[in-house]
Tab-separated table of C-alpha atoms in Angstrom:
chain	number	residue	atom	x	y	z
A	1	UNK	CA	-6.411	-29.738	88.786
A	2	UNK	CA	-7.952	-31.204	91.934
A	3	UNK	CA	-6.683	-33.817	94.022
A	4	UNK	CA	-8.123	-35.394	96.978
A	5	UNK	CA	-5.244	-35.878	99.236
A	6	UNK	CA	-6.691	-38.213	101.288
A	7	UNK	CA	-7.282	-40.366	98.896
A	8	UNK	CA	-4.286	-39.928	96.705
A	9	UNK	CA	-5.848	-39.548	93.526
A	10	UNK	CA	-7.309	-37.382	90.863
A	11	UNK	CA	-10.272	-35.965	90.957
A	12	UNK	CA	-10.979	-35.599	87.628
A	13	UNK	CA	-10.814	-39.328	87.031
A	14	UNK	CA	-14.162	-39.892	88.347
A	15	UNK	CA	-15.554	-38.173	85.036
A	16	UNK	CA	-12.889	-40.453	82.765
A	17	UNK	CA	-14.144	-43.271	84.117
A	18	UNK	CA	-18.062	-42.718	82.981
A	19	UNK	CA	-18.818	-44.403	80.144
A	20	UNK	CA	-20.164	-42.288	77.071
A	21	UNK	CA	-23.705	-43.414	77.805
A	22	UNK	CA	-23.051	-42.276	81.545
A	23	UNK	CA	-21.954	-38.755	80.056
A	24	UNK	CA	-24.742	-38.596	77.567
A	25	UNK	CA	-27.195	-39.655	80.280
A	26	UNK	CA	-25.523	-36.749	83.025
A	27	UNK	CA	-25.932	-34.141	80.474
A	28	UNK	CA	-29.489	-35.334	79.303
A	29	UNK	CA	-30.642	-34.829	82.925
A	30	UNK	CA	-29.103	-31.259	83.247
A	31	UNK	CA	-30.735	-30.745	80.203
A	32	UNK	CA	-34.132	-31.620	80.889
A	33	UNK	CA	-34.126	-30.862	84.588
A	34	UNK	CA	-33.280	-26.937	83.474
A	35	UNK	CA	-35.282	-26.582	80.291
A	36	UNK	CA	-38.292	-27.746	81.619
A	37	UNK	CA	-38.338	-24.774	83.976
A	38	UNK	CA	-37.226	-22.434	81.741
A	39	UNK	CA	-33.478	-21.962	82.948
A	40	UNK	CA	-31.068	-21.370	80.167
A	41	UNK	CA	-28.775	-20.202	82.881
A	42	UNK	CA	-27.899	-21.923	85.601
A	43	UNK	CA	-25.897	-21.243	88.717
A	44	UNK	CA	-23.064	-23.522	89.603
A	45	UNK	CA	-24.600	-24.706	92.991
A	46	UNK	CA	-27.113	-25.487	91.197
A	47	UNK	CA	-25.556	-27.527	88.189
A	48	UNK	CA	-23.523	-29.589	90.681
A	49	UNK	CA	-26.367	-30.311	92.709
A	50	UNK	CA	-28.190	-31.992	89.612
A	51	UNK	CA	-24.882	-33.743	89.018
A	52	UNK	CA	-24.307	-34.667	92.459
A	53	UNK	CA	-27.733	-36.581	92.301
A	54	UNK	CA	-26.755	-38.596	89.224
A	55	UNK	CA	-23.899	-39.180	90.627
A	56	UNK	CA	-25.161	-40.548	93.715
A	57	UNK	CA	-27.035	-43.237	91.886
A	58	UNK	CA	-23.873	-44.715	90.186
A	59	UNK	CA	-22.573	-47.823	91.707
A	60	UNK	CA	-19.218	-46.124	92.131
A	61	UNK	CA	-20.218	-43.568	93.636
A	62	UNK	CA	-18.553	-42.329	96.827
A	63	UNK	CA	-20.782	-42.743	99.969
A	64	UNK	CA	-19.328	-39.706	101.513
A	65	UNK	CA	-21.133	-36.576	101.089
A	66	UNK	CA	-17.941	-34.123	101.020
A	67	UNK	CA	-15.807	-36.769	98.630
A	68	UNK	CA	-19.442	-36.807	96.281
A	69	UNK	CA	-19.085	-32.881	96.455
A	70	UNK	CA	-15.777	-32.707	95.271
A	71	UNK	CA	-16.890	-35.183	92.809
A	72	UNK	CA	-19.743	-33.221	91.579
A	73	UNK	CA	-17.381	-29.997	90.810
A	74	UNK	CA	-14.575	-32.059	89.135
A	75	UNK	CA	-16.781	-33.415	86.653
A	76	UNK	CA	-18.400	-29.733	86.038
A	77	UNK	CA	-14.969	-28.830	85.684
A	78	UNK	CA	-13.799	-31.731	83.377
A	79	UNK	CA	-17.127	-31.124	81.199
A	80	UNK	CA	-16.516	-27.654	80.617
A	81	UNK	CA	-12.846	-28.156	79.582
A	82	UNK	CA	-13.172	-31.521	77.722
A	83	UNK	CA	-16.099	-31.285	75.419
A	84	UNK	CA	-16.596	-26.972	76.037
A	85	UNK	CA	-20.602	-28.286	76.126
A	86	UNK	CA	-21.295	-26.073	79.416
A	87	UNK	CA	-19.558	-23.109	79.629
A	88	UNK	CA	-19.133	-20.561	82.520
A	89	UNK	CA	-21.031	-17.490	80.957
A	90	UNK	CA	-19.939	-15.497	84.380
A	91	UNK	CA	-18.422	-16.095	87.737
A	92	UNK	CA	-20.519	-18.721	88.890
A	93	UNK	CA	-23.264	-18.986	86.046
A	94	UNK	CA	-23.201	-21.585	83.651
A	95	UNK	CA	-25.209	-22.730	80.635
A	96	UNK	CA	-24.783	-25.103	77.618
A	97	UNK	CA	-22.413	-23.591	74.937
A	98	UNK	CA	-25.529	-23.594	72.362
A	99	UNK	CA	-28.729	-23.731	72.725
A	100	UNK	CA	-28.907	-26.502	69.788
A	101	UNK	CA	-27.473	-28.488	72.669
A	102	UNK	CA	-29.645	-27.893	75.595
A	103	UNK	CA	-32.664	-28.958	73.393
A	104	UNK	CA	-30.939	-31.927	72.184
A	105	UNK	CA	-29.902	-33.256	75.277
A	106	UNK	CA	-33.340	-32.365	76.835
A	107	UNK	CA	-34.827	-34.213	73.864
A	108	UNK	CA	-32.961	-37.305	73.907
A	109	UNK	CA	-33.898	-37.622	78.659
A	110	UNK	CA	-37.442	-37.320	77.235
A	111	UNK	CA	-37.410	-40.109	74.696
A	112	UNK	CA	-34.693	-42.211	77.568
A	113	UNK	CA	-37.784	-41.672	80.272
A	114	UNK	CA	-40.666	-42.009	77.593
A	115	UNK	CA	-43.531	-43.128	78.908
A	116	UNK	CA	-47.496	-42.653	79.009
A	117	UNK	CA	-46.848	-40.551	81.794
A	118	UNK	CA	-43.681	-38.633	80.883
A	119	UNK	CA	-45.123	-38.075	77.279
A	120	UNK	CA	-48.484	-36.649	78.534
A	121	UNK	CA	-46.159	-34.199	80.855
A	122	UNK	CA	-44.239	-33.421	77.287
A	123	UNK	CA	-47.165	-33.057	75.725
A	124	UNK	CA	-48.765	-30.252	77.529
A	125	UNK	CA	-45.536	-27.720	76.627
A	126	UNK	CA	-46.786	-28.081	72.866
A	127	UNK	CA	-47.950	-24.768	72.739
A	128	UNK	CA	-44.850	-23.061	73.756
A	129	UNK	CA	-42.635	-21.769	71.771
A	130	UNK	CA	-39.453	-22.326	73.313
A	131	UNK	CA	-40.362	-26.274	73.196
A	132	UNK	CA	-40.539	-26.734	69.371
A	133	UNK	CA	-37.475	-27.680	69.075
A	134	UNK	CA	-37.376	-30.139	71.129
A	135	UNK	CA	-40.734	-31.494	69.843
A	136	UNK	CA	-38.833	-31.760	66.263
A	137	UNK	CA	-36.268	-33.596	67.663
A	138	UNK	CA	-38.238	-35.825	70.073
A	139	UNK	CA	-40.465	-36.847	66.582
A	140	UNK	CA	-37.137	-37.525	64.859
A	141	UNK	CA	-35.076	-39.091	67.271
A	142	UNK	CA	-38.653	-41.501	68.893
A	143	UNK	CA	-38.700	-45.057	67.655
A	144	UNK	CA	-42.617	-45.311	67.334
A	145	UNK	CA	-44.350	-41.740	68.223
A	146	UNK	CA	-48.006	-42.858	67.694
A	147	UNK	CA	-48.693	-42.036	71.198
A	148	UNK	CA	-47.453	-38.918	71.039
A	149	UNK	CA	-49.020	-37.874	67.822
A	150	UNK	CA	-52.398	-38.266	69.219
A	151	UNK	CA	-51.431	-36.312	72.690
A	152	UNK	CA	-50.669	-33.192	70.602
A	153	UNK	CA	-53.310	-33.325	68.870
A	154	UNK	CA	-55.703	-33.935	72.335
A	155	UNK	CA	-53.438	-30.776	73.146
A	156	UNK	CA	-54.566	-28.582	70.139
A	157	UNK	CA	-58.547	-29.917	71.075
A	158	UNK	CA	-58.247	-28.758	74.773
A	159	UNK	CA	-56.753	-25.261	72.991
A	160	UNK	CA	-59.396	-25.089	70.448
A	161	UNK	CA	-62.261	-25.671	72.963
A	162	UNK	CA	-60.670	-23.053	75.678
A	163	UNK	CA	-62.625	-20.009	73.637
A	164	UNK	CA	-65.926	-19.943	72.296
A	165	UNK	CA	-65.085	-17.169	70.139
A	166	UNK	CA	-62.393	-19.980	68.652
A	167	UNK	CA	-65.044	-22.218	68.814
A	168	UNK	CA	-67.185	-20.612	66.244
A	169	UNK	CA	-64.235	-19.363	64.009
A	170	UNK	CA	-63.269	-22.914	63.430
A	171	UNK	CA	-66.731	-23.861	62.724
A	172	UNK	CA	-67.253	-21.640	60.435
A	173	UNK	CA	-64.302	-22.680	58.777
A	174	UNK	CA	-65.490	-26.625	58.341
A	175	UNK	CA	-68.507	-25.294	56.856
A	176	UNK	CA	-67.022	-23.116	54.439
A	177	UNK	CA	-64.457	-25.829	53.473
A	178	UNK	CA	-67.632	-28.799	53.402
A	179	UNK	CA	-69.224	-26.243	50.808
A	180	UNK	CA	-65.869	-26.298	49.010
A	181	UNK	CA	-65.820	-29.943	48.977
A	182	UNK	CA	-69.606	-30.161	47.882
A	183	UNK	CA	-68.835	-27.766	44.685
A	184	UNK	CA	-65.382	-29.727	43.934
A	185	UNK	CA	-68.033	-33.198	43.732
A	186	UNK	CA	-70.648	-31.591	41.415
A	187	UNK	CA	-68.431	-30.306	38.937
A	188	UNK	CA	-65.571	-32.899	38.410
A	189	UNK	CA	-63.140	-30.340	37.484
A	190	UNK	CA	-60.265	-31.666	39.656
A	191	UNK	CA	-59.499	-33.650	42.355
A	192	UNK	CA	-60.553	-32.861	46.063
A	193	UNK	CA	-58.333	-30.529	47.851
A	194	UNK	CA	-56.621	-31.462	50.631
A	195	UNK	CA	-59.542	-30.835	53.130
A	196	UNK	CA	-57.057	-29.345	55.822
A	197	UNK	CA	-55.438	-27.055	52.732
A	198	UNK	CA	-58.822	-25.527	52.608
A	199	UNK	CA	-59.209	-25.152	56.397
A	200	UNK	CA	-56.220	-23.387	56.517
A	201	UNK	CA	-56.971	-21.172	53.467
A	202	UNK	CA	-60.272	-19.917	55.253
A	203	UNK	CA	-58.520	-19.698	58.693
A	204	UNK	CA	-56.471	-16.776	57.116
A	205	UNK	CA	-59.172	-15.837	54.994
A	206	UNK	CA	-61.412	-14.986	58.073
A	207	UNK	CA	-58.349	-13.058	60.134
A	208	UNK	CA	-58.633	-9.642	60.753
A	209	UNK	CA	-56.494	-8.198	57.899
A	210	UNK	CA	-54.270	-6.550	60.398
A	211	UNK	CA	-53.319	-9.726	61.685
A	212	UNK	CA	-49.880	-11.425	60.874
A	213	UNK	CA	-51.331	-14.680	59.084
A	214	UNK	CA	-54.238	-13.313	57.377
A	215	UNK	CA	-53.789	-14.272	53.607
A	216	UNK	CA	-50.545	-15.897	54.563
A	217	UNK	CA	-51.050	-19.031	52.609
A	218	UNK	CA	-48.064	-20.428	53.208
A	219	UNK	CA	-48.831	-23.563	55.244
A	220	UNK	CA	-52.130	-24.117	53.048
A	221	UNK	CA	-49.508	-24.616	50.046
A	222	UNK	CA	-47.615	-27.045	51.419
A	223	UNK	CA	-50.704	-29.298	52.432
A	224	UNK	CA	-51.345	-29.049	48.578
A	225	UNK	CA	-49.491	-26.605	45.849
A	226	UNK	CA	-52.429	-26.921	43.744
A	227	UNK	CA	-53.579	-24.150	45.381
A	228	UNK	CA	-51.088	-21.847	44.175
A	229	UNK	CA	-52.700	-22.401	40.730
A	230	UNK	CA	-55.730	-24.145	40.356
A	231	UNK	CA	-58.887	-22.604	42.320
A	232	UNK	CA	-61.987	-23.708	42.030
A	233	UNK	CA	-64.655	-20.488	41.420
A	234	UNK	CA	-65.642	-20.869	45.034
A	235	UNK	CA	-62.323	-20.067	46.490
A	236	UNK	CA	-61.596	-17.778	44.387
A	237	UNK	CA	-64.409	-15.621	44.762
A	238	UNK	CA	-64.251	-15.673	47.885
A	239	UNK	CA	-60.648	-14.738	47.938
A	240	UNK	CA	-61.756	-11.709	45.464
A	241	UNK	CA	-64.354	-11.026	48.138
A	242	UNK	CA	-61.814	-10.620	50.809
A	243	UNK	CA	-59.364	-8.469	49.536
A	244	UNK	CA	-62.028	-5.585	48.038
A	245	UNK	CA	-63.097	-5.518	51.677
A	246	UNK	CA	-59.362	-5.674	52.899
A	247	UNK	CA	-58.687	-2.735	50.477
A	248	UNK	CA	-61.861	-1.004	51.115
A	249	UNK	CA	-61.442	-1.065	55.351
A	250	UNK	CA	-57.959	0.010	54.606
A	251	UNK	CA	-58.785	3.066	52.813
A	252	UNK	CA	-58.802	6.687	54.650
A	253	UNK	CA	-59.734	9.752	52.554
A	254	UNK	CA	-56.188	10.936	52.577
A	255	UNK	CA	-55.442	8.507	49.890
A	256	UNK	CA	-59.053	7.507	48.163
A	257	UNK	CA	-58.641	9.972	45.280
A	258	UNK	CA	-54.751	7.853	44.863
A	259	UNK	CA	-56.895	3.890	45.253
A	260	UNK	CA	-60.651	4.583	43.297
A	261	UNK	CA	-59.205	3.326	40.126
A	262	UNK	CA	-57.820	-0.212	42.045
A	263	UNK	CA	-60.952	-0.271	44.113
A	264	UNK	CA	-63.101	-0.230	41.379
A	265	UNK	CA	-61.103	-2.578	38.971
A	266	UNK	CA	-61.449	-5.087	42.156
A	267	UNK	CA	-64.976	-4.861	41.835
A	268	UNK	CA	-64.890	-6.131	38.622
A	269	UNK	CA	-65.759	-10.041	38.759
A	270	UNK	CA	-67.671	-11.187	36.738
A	271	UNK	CA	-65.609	-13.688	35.441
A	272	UNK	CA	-66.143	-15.327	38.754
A	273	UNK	CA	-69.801	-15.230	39.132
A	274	UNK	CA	-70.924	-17.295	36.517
A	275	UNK	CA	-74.963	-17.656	37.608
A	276	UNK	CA	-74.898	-15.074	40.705
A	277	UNK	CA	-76.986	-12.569	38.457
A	278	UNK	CA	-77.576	-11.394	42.004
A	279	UNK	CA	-74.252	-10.979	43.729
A	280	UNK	CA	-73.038	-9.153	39.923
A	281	UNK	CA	-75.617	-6.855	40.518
A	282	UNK	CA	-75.507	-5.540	44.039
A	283	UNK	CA	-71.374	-4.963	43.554
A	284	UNK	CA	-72.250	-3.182	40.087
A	285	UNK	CA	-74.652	-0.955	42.008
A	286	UNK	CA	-71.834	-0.432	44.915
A	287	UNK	CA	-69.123	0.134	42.052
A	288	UNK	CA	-72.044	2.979	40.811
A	289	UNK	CA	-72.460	4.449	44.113
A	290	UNK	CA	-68.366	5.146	43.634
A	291	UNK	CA	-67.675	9.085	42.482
A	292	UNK	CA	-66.238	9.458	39.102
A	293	UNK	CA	-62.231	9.126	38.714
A	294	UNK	CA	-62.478	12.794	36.999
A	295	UNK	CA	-63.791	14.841	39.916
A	296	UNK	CA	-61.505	17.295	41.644
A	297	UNK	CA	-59.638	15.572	44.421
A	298	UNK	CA	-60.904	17.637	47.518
A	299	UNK	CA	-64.577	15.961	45.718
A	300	UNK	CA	-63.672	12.346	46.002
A	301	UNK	CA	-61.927	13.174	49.654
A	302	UNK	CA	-65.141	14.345	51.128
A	303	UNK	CA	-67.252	11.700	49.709
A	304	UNK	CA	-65.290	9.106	51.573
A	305	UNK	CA	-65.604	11.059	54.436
A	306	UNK	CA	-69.275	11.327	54.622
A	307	UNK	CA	-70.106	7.624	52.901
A	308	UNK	CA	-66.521	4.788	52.893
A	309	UNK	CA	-67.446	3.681	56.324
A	310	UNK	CA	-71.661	3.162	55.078
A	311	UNK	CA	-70.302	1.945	51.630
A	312	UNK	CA	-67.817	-0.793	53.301
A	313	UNK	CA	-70.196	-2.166	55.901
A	314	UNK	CA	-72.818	-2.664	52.890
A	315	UNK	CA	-69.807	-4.574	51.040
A	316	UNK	CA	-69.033	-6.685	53.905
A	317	UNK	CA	-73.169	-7.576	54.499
A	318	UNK	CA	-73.174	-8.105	50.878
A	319	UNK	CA	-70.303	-10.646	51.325
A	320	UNK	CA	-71.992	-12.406	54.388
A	321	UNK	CA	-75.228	-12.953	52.908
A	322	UNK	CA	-74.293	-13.858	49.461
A	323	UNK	CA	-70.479	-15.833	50.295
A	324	UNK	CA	-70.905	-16.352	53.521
A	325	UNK	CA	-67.592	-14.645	54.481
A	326	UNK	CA	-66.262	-11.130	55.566
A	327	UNK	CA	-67.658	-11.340	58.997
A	328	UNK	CA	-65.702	-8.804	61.647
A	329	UNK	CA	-65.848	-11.416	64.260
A	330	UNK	CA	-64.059	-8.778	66.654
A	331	UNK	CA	-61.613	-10.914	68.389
A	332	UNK	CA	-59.934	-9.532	71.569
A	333	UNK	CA	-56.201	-9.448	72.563
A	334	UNK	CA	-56.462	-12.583	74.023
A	335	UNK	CA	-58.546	-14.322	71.357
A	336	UNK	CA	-55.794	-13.142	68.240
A	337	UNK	CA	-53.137	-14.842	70.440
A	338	UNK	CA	-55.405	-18.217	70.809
A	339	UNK	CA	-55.767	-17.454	67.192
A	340	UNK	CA	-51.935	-17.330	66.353
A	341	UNK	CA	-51.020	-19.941	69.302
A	342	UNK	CA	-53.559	-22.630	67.092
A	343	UNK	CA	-52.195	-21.924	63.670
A	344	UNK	CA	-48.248	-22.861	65.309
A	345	UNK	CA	-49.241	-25.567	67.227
A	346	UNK	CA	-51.236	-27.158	63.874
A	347	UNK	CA	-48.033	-26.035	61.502
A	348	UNK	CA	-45.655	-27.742	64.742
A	349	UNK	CA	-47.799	-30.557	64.191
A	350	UNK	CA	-47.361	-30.745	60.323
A	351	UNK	CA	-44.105	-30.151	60.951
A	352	UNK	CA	-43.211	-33.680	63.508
A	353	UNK	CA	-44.758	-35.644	60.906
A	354	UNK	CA	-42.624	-34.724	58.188
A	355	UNK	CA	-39.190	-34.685	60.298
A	356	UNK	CA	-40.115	-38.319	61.563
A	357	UNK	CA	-39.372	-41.177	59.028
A	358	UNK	CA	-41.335	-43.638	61.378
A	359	UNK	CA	-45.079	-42.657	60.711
A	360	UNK	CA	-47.200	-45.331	59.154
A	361	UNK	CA	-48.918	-44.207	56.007
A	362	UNK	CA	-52.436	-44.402	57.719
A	363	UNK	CA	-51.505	-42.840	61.088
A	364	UNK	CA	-50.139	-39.490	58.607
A	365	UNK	CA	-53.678	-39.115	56.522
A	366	UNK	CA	-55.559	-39.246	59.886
A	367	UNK	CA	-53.351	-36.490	61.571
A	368	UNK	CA	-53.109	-34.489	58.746
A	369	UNK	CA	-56.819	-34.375	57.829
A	370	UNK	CA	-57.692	-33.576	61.001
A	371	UNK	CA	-55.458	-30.399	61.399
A	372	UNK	CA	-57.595	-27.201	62.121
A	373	UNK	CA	-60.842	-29.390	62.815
């Protein structure tokens, strides 16, 4: 225990006599002040520095810069053996307990300091992951987070506009989902989808099927489970579509002879193409250009070799012209990350909505249609 002789008392009185909110507020600012540049560790010059400033602002605050040092460490100290929230990890290095707690404590200095200017600061770490979190919790914990719905989505915008690649993925994805909607007026059948739940159905429809999300439909189900069970022909045609051409670009000779039976039952939709005399035809006459399921293995391993590649590129023209989908829009490196950094930021999006109990019915429809726009 440390005791300031001079003075005669204990040090570790200074920290008794905060108030909770004084506490709260100390550790918020640690918090934020460390998590915003990325410092889950800390050293201890550096926490008592950050303490020493909030310190300094108290009105009982010491004047004397050696008595406000001593301070600083005693209420490390008392912190780390009162509530065990910051813990010395090793001589000298320090860090919250749990991480739980850093983001909570960083969350609840963002929504103490909220303003247009702080918020549009927040806003821009919406895209990383170590921040969603915190957005949860800010979108729980805010009183009215109107303001801050409509920065994250200006944040997805600027991210959807950085790539013109992106650009013309996510066009092509209103028009396929504006045909969907055109269909699902003519015929009556059942209500409209949820016009993002078909956005994000073609989003991993169009992936590359190597990709992590592509025919994850995951988040498409929970903007509406009908989905799961009721498709309209359109969708799932073109769902059929996809995964022939999924299976088909998949394929290596090696294990044709072992996947001509599946390949050729997935041709097999005509259930699905009601009027398309046209679209029946031209996969009949690919299914006919297959080799017999009786021919001697080494047979059916050479004619993939010298015609699968031919035969899937006409499939995949034959699903552009006629449905409008299968296009190998050849995304880079760079672009499949933009790709996967758009899907989490819409799903984070999604995601604040539902954990805050504060959004107006209006302000939720007009967020939620507009996700991958």
């Amino acid at each position: 225990m440390r005791w300031d002789e001079a003075r005669g008392i204990k040090r570790d009185e200074f920290y008794q006599n905060l108030s909770l909110v004084q506490k709260i507020k100390l550790l918020s600012r640690i918090a934020v002040s460390t998590f915003a540049q990325g410092d889950y560790f800390f050293s201890e010059s550096r926490i008592q520095q950050l303490i020493g400033d909030y310190l300094s602002h108290l009105p009982q605050a010491p004047t004397d810069v050696d008595a406000l040092q001593l301070d600083s460490t005693a209420v490390l100290k008392s912190i780390e053996a009162q509530h065990g929230l910051l813990v010395e990890q090793a001589r000298g290095i320090y860090s919250f307990s749990h991480l739980t707690f850093h983001e909570y404590f960083t969350a609840r200095e963002i929504i103490a300091t909220s303003n247009p200017q702080t918020l549009q600061e927040f806003a821009t770490h919406f895209n990383e992951k170590s921040w969603q979190e915190v957005f949860l919790l800010v979108a729980e914990m805010l009183h009215s987070a109107d303001d801050l719905w409509l920065l994250i989505k200006q944040q997805i915008q600027i991210l959807a506009t950085s790539n013109e690649k992106l650009q013309q993925f996510l066009k092509w994805i209103n028009q396929k989902a504006s045909a969907i909607s055109r269909v699902q007026r003519r015929c009556h059948a059942i209500a409209s989808y949820h016009p993002a739940s078909v956005r994000s159905f073609y989003f991993t429809l169009g992936l590359p099927p190597n990709h992590s999300l592509a025919g994850n439909q995951s988040f498409t189900l929970l903007l509406d489970n009908r989905l799961a069970s009721t498709l309209v022909i359109d969708l799932a045609l073109d769902l059929a579509l996809t995964y022939v051409l999924t299976v088909s670009l998949a394929m290596t000779a090696d294990i044709f002879f072992q996947r001509l039976s599946a390949l050729k039952l997935s041709l097999d939709l005509e259930h699905l193409l009601g009027q398309n005399s046209l679209l029946q035809t031209s996969l009949q006459n690919l299914k006919n250009q297959l080799p017999d399921s009786i021919e001697e293995r080494e047979t059916i391993k050479a004619w993939w070799l010298a015609n699968g590649e031919t035969w899937t590129e006409e499939l995949r023209n034959l699903a552009i012209s006629q449905r409008d989908i299968g296009y190998n829009w050849q995304f880079t490196e760079n672009e499949l990350e933009l790709l996967q950094q758009y899907w989490d930021a819409n799903k984070l999006l999604f995601d604040c909505l539902n954990s805050s109990d504060r959004v107006n019915a209006k302000m939720r429809q007009s967020i939620e249609e507009s996700l991958f726009t």
